[in-house]
mmCIF file of C-alpha atoms in Angstrom:
data_model
loop_
_atom_site.group_PDB
_atom_site.id
_atom_site.type_symbol
_atom_site.label_atom_id
_atom_site.label_comp_id
_atom_site.label_asym_id
_atom_site.label_seq_id
_atom_site.Cartn_x
_atom_site.Cartn_y
_atom_site.Cartn_z
ATOM 1 C CA PHE A 12 -6.044 -82.126 25.012
ATOM 2 C CA VAL A 13 -4.372 -79.968 22.357
ATOM 3 C CA PHE A 14 -7.679 -79.262 20.656
ATOM 4 C CA LEU A 15 -9.240 -78.341 24.016
ATOM 5 C CA LEU A 16 -6.373 -75.927 24.748
ATOM 6 C CA LEU A 17 -6.717 -74.256 21.379
ATOM 7 C CA PHE A 18 -10.459 -73.947 21.909
ATOM 8 C CA LEU A 19 -9.947 -72.240 25.268
ATOM 9 C CA LEU A 20 -7.278 -69.853 23.880
ATOM 10 C CA GLN A 21 -9.276 -68.915 20.778
ATOM 11 C CA PRO A 22 -10.923 -65.767 22.298
ATOM 12 C CA LEU A 23 -7.521 -64.469 23.426
ATOM 13 C CA LEU A 24 -5.879 -65.180 20.075
ATOM 14 C CA SER A 25 -8.747 -63.516 18.210
ATOM 15 C CA SER A 26 -8.540 -60.377 20.383
ATOM 16 C CA ARG A 27 -4.794 -60.173 19.866
ATOM 17 C CA HIS A 28 -5.204 -60.583 16.121
ATOM 18 C CA LEU A 29 -7.856 -57.870 16.121
ATOM 19 C CA PHE A 30 -5.582 -55.537 18.064
ATOM 20 C CA LEU A 31 -2.667 -56.160 15.725
ATOM 21 C CA SER A 32 -4.822 -55.555 12.663
ATOM 22 C CA LEU A 33 -5.774 -52.096 13.993
ATOM 23 C CA VAL A 34 -2.168 -50.940 14.363
ATOM 24 C CA THR A 35 -1.324 -49.056 11.149
ATOM 25 C CA PRO A 36 1.652 -46.878 10.280
ATOM 26 C CA PRO A 37 1.107 -43.153 9.663
ATOM 27 C CA THR A 38 0.244 -41.815 6.236
ATOM 28 C CA ILE A 39 0.553 -38.082 5.581
ATOM 29 C CA THR A 40 -2.823 -36.832 4.331
ATOM 30 C CA THR A 41 -2.262 -33.067 4.257
ATOM 31 C CA GLU A 42 1.023 -31.288 3.635
ATOM 32 C CA PRO A 43 2.318 -27.926 2.373
ATOM 33 C CA THR A 44 1.641 -27.508 -1.339
ATOM 34 C CA SER A 45 3.686 -24.371 -2.082
ATOM 35 C CA ASP A 46 6.522 -22.293 -0.675
ATOM 36 C CA LEU A 47 5.737 -19.268 1.492
ATOM 37 C CA LEU A 48 7.092 -15.736 1.270
ATOM 38 C CA VAL A 49 5.976 -13.452 4.118
ATOM 39 C CA PHE A 50 6.897 -10.246 5.896
ATOM 40 C CA VAL A 51 8.272 -10.145 9.452
ATOM 41 C CA GLY A 52 5.529 -10.387 12.073
ATOM 42 C CA VAL A 53 2.997 -12.220 9.902
ATOM 43 C CA ALA A 54 1.319 -15.399 11.237
ATOM 44 C CA VAL A 55 2.291 -18.553 9.315
ATOM 45 C CA SER A 56 0.701 -22.027 9.292
ATOM 46 C CA LEU A 57 2.437 -25.043 7.744
ATOM 47 C CA PRO A 58 -0.203 -27.799 7.401
ATOM 48 C CA CYS A 59 0.489 -31.440 8.229
ATOM 49 C CA THR A 60 -2.093 -34.114 9.084
ATOM 50 C CA ALA A 61 -1.789 -37.907 9.066
ATOM 51 C CA SER A 62 -3.852 -41.061 9.517
ATOM 52 C CA GLY A 63 -2.687 -44.110 11.452
ATOM 53 C CA PHE A 64 -3.247 -46.009 14.694
ATOM 54 C CA PRO A 65 -2.244 -45.298 17.356
ATOM 55 C CA PRO A 66 -2.675 -41.604 16.455
ATOM 56 C CA PRO A 67 0.765 -40.390 15.332
ATOM 57 C CA ALA A 68 2.920 -37.812 17.045
ATOM 58 C CA PHE A 69 4.285 -34.963 14.913
ATOM 59 C CA THR A 70 7.673 -33.326 14.728
ATOM 60 C CA TRP A 71 9.104 -30.713 12.368
ATOM 61 C CA ALA A 72 12.682 -30.264 11.209
ATOM 62 C CA ARG A 73 14.535 -27.544 9.324
ATOM 63 C CA GLY A 74 16.383 -28.193 6.094
ATOM 64 C CA ASP A 75 19.607 -29.084 7.929
ATOM 65 C CA GLY A 76 17.791 -31.660 10.066
ATOM 66 C CA THR A 77 17.628 -29.486 13.194
ATOM 67 C CA PRO A 78 14.381 -30.149 15.115
ATOM 68 C CA VAL A 79 12.009 -27.204 15.401
ATOM 69 C CA GLU A 80 11.697 -26.246 19.054
ATOM 70 C CA LEU A 81 8.270 -25.147 20.254
ATOM 71 C CA GLN A 82 8.363 -21.684 21.826
ATOM 72 C CA ASN A 83 5.325 -21.227 24.057
ATOM 73 C CA SER A 84 2.660 -19.529 21.964
ATOM 74 C CA ARG A 85 4.919 -18.219 19.143
ATOM 75 C CA ILE A 86 5.716 -21.636 17.636
ATOM 76 C CA SER A 87 3.174 -24.323 18.475
ATOM 77 C CA LEU A 88 1.470 -27.589 17.462
ATOM 78 C CA PRO A 89 -2.097 -28.814 18.126
ATOM 79 C CA ALA A 90 -2.786 -31.176 21.029
ATOM 80 C CA GLU A 91 -1.319 -34.695 20.738
ATOM 81 C CA GLY A 92 -3.644 -37.416 19.503
ATOM 82 C CA SER A 93 -5.627 -35.125 17.209
ATOM 83 C CA GLY A 94 -4.034 -36.352 13.986
ATOM 84 C CA ASP A 95 -3.102 -32.738 13.244
ATOM 85 C CA GLY A 96 0.500 -31.593 13.289
ATOM 86 C CA THR A 97 0.112 -28.152 11.696
ATOM 87 C CA LEU A 98 3.036 -25.938 12.695
ATOM 88 C CA THR A 99 1.916 -22.422 13.621
ATOM 89 C CA ILE A 100 4.300 -19.462 13.889
ATOM 90 C CA SER A 101 2.353 -16.545 15.337
ATOM 91 C CA GLY A 102 4.926 -13.882 14.477
ATOM 92 C CA ALA A 103 7.432 -14.838 11.788
ATOM 93 C CA ALA A 104 11.033 -13.668 12.230
ATOM 94 C CA VAL A 105 13.867 -13.521 9.715
ATOM 95 C CA ALA A 106 15.536 -16.361 11.648
ATOM 96 C CA ASP A 107 12.542 -18.596 10.808
ATOM 97 C CA SER A 108 13.551 -18.623 7.123
ATOM 98 C CA SER A 109 14.351 -22.228 6.226
ATOM 99 C CA PRO A 110 13.094 -25.349 4.485
ATOM 100 C CA TYR A 111 10.679 -27.299 6.735
ATOM 101 C CA GLN A 112 9.566 -30.950 6.753
ATOM 102 C CA CYS A 113 6.964 -32.710 8.912
ATOM 103 C CA THR A 114 7.291 -36.277 10.275
ATOM 104 C CA ALA A 115 4.411 -38.335 11.699
ATOM 105 C CA THR A 116 5.417 -41.279 13.932
ATOM 106 C CA ASN A 117 3.691 -44.071 15.867
ATOM 107 C CA SER A 118 4.623 -47.562 17.087
ATOM 108 C CA ALA A 119 4.065 -49.021 13.591
ATOM 109 C CA GLY A 120 6.333 -46.631 11.671
ATOM 110 C CA PHE A 121 6.571 -43.117 10.294
ATOM 111 C CA ASP A 122 5.900 -40.967 7.238
ATOM 112 C CA THR A 123 7.346 -37.640 6.103
ATOM 113 C CA SER A 124 5.824 -34.729 4.208
ATOM 114 C CA SER A 125 7.242 -32.869 1.266
ATOM 115 C CA THR A 126 9.608 -30.012 2.083
ATOM 116 C CA VAL A 127 8.327 -26.434 2.064
ATOM 117 C CA GLN A 128 10.504 -23.317 1.857
ATOM 118 C CA LEU A 129 9.629 -20.436 4.194
ATOM 119 C CA ARG A 130 11.262 -17.069 3.509
ATOM 120 C CA VAL A 131 10.676 -14.147 5.867
ATOM 121 C CA LEU A 132 11.469 -10.656 4.586
ATOM 122 C CA VAL A 133 11.757 -7.320 6.315
ATOM 123 C CA GLY A 134 9.151 -5.019 4.738
ATOM 124 C CA SER A 135 10.230 -2.621 2.022
ATOM 125 C CA THR A 136 10.999 0.990 2.943
ATOM 126 C CA VAL A 137 8.696 3.467 1.224
ATOM 127 C CA ARG A 138 10.428 6.423 -0.412
ATOM 128 C CA ASN A 139 7.407 8.021 -2.079
ATOM 129 C CA ARG A 140 3.684 7.318 -1.853
ATOM 130 C CA PRO A 141 1.039 8.179 -4.456
ATOM 131 C CA GLY A 142 -0.573 10.680 -2.085
ATOM 132 C CA ASP A 143 2.589 12.718 -1.482
ATOM 133 C CA LEU A 144 1.798 15.232 -4.251
ATOM 134 C CA ALA A 145 -1.751 15.750 -2.969
ATOM 135 C CA ALA A 146 -0.814 16.079 0.694
ATOM 136 C CA ALA A 147 -0.632 19.867 0.527
ATOM 137 C CA SER A 148 -4.027 20.321 -1.147
ATOM 138 C CA HIS A 149 -6.997 21.280 0.993
ATOM 139 C CA ASP A 150 -9.163 18.372 -0.204
ATOM 140 C CA GLY A 151 -6.502 15.685 -0.669
ATOM 141 C CA VAL A 152 -7.179 15.443 -4.419
ATOM 142 C CA LEU A 153 -4.319 15.509 -6.924
ATOM 143 C CA THR A 154 -5.671 17.738 -9.709
ATOM 144 C CA ALA A 155 -4.113 17.948 -13.185
ATOM 145 C CA ASP A 156 -5.037 20.172 -16.122
ATOM 146 C CA HIS A 157 -6.778 18.525 -19.052
ATOM 147 C CA GLY A 158 -4.174 17.320 -21.572
ATOM 148 C CA ALA A 159 -1.270 17.700 -19.136
ATOM 149 C CA ARG A 160 1.317 15.018 -18.380
ATOM 150 C CA LEU A 161 1.032 13.691 -14.819
ATOM 151 C CA SER A 162 3.493 11.479 -12.951
ATOM 152 C CA VAL A 163 2.250 9.819 -9.761
ATOM 153 C CA PRO A 164 5.080 8.536 -7.510
ATOM 154 C CA CYS A 165 5.381 5.105 -5.943
ATOM 155 C CA ASN A 166 8.929 4.187 -4.965
ATOM 156 C CA VAL A 167 10.165 1.601 -2.466
ATOM 157 C CA THR A 168 13.510 0.100 -1.568
ATOM 158 C CA ARG A 169 13.930 -3.548 -2.478
ATOM 159 C CA PRO A 170 13.709 -5.761 0.648
ATOM 160 C CA GLU A 171 16.816 -7.751 1.483
ATOM 161 C CA ASP A 172 16.775 -11.171 -0.254
ATOM 162 C CA ALA A 173 14.043 -10.032 -2.653
ATOM 163 C CA THR A 174 15.018 -10.610 -6.283
ATOM 164 C CA THR A 175 12.107 -8.986 -8.092
ATOM 165 C CA VAL A 176 9.924 -6.006 -7.241
ATOM 166 C CA VAL A 177 7.082 -5.221 -9.647
ATOM 167 C CA TYR A 178 4.726 -2.253 -9.316
ATOM 168 C CA GLN A 179 1.051 -2.791 -10.081
ATOM 169 C CA TRP A 180 -1.434 0.082 -10.359
ATOM 170 C CA TYR A 181 -5.193 -0.076 -9.869
ATOM 171 C CA ARG A 182 -7.881 2.505 -10.622
ATOM 172 C CA ASP A 183 -10.997 2.128 -8.495
ATOM 173 C CA GLY A 184 -9.999 -1.486 -7.825
ATOM 174 C CA THR A 185 -9.432 -2.428 -11.482
ATOM 175 C CA THR A 186 -5.990 -3.136 -12.917
ATOM 176 C CA VAL A 187 -4.885 -0.213 -15.078
ATOM 177 C CA GLY A 188 -2.778 -2.311 -17.461
ATOM 178 C CA THR A 189 -0.053 -1.200 -19.859
ATOM 179 C CA VAL A 190 -2.127 0.625 -22.434
ATOM 180 C CA ARG A 191 -2.871 3.663 -20.386
ATOM 181 C CA PRO A 192 -1.455 4.840 -18.119
ATOM 182 C CA ASP A 193 2.099 3.495 -18.521
ATOM 183 C CA MET A 194 4.583 2.744 -15.751
ATOM 184 C CA TYR A 195 8.170 4.006 -15.850
ATOM 185 C CA GLY A 196 11.326 3.566 -13.834
ATOM 186 C CA ALA A 197 10.864 3.035 -10.102
ATOM 187 C CA GLY A 198 7.163 2.462 -10.286
ATOM 188 C CA SER A 199 5.789 5.941 -10.989
ATOM 189 C CA LEU A 200 2.562 5.963 -12.950
ATOM 190 C CA VAL A 201 2.556 8.347 -15.914
ATOM 191 C CA LEU A 202 -0.566 9.752 -17.563
ATOM 192 C CA GLU A 203 0.718 11.198 -20.824
ATOM 193 C CA SER A 204 -2.387 13.295 -21.554
ATOM 194 C CA VAL A 205 -4.872 13.588 -18.729
ATOM 195 C CA ASP A 206 -8.564 13.575 -19.597
ATOM 196 C CA VAL A 207 -11.867 13.183 -17.764
ATOM 197 C CA GLY A 208 -11.744 9.389 -18.008
ATOM 198 C CA ASP A 209 -8.622 9.360 -15.849
ATOM 199 C CA ARG A 210 -10.451 10.537 -12.731
ATOM 200 C CA GLY A 211 -10.543 8.027 -9.887
ATOM 201 C CA ARG A 212 -8.711 6.535 -6.950
ATOM 202 C CA TYR A 213 -5.313 5.127 -7.950
ATOM 203 C CA THR A 214 -3.614 2.540 -5.748
ATOM 204 C CA CYS A 215 -0.025 1.322 -5.971
ATOM 205 C CA VAL A 216 0.814 -2.260 -4.958
ATOM 206 C CA VAL A 217 4.273 -3.833 -5.084
ATOM 207 C CA GLU A 218 4.669 -7.527 -5.884
ATOM 208 C CA ILE A 219 7.815 -9.071 -4.394
ATOM 209 C CA SER A 220 9.472 -12.374 -5.336
ATOM 210 C CA ALA A 221 12.564 -14.148 -3.995
ATOM 211 C CA THR A 222 14.925 -16.731 -5.491
ATOM 212 C CA GLY A 223 14.206 -20.284 -4.392
ATOM 213 C CA VAL A 224 10.689 -19.514 -3.216
ATOM 214 C CA GLY A 225 7.803 -20.590 -5.419
ATOM 215 C CA GLY A 226 4.128 -19.745 -5.041
ATOM 216 C CA GLN A 227 2.495 -16.354 -5.381
ATOM 217 C CA PRO A 228 4.494 -13.111 -5.094
ATOM 218 C CA LEU A 229 4.216 -11.183 -1.855
ATOM 219 C CA GLU A 230 1.994 -8.121 -2.227
ATOM 220 C CA GLU A 231 2.250 -4.882 -0.264
ATOM 221 C CA GLU A 232 -0.056 -1.910 -0.739
ATOM 222 C CA ILE A 233 1.944 1.320 -0.697
ATOM 223 C CA GLY A 234 -0.811 3.913 -0.890
ATOM 224 C CA SER A 235 -3.461 5.586 -3.004
ATOM 225 C CA VAL A 236 -4.505 9.010 -4.292
ATOM 226 C CA ILE A 237 -7.600 10.504 -5.899
ATOM 227 C CA ILE A 238 -6.953 12.205 -9.239
ATOM 228 C CA GLY A 239 -9.147 15.013 -10.495
ATOM 229 C CA VAL A 240 -9.043 16.775 -13.878
ATOM 230 C CA GLY A 241 -8.933 20.537 -14.495
ATOM 231 C CA GLY A 242 -12.036 22.389 -13.359
ATOM 232 C CA MET A 243 -13.873 19.067 -13.001
ATOM 233 C CA SER A 244 -12.221 18.063 -9.742
ATOM 234 C CA CYS A 245 -15.449 17.665 -7.799
ATOM 235 C CA PRO A 246 -15.100 14.988 -5.109
ATOM 236 C CA HIS A 247 -14.831 11.505 -6.508
ATOM 237 C CA PRO A 248 -17.291 9.055 -4.855
ATOM 238 C CA ASN A 249 -14.395 7.178 -3.243
ATOM 239 C CA GLN A 250 -13.224 10.359 -1.551
ATOM 240 C CA MET A 251 -16.350 10.441 0.584
ATOM 241 C CA GLU A 252 -15.769 6.977 2.060
#
């Protein structure tokens, strides 16, 4: 009788065993790999995906353990059951600055991601742009005499919470470097002795870093100006764009 009972129950026991074998705890498969430094208003995505069955649900918490509350379309997650828990902030605010951590949970357990630091800065205030000196000219070109010393301004205020502001200059899209021209003080570019080879479109970009935030510096383009030399100030090709 016992053997007959076991024979009759075998399909049910096999199905239950199969069901139990499919239930697996979540494993984080994608997570933030570096800290983020952004300006106010920028869209931010913090990635988090996980495997597991049943498909895990996702939650995010700040560094102090406070759960992140979804706010309609500004702070959102993908649909449940997709295996994707990427946190999207459509317009970052200063109040969003915090460490963040993702947790994936199902009936078999949970898994947590590494912690990522998000820092949101108010944009720098521009004091002087490269094109200020050329604004009064009829063609918008900043013209210097051959051999003259020329200083091109690029000055910004340091954003709150920013620890380092570095000015980077480009000529026609190529980094100028430190050989020539040199940079002094607040970011002004100085051409000690202007010659024909200095003609071109010069662009000033500030690179901003903050303490406690790794990853790449935040870049902000301040402006550009076309430089002409002496009587050879015919329009530069970039001027006609």
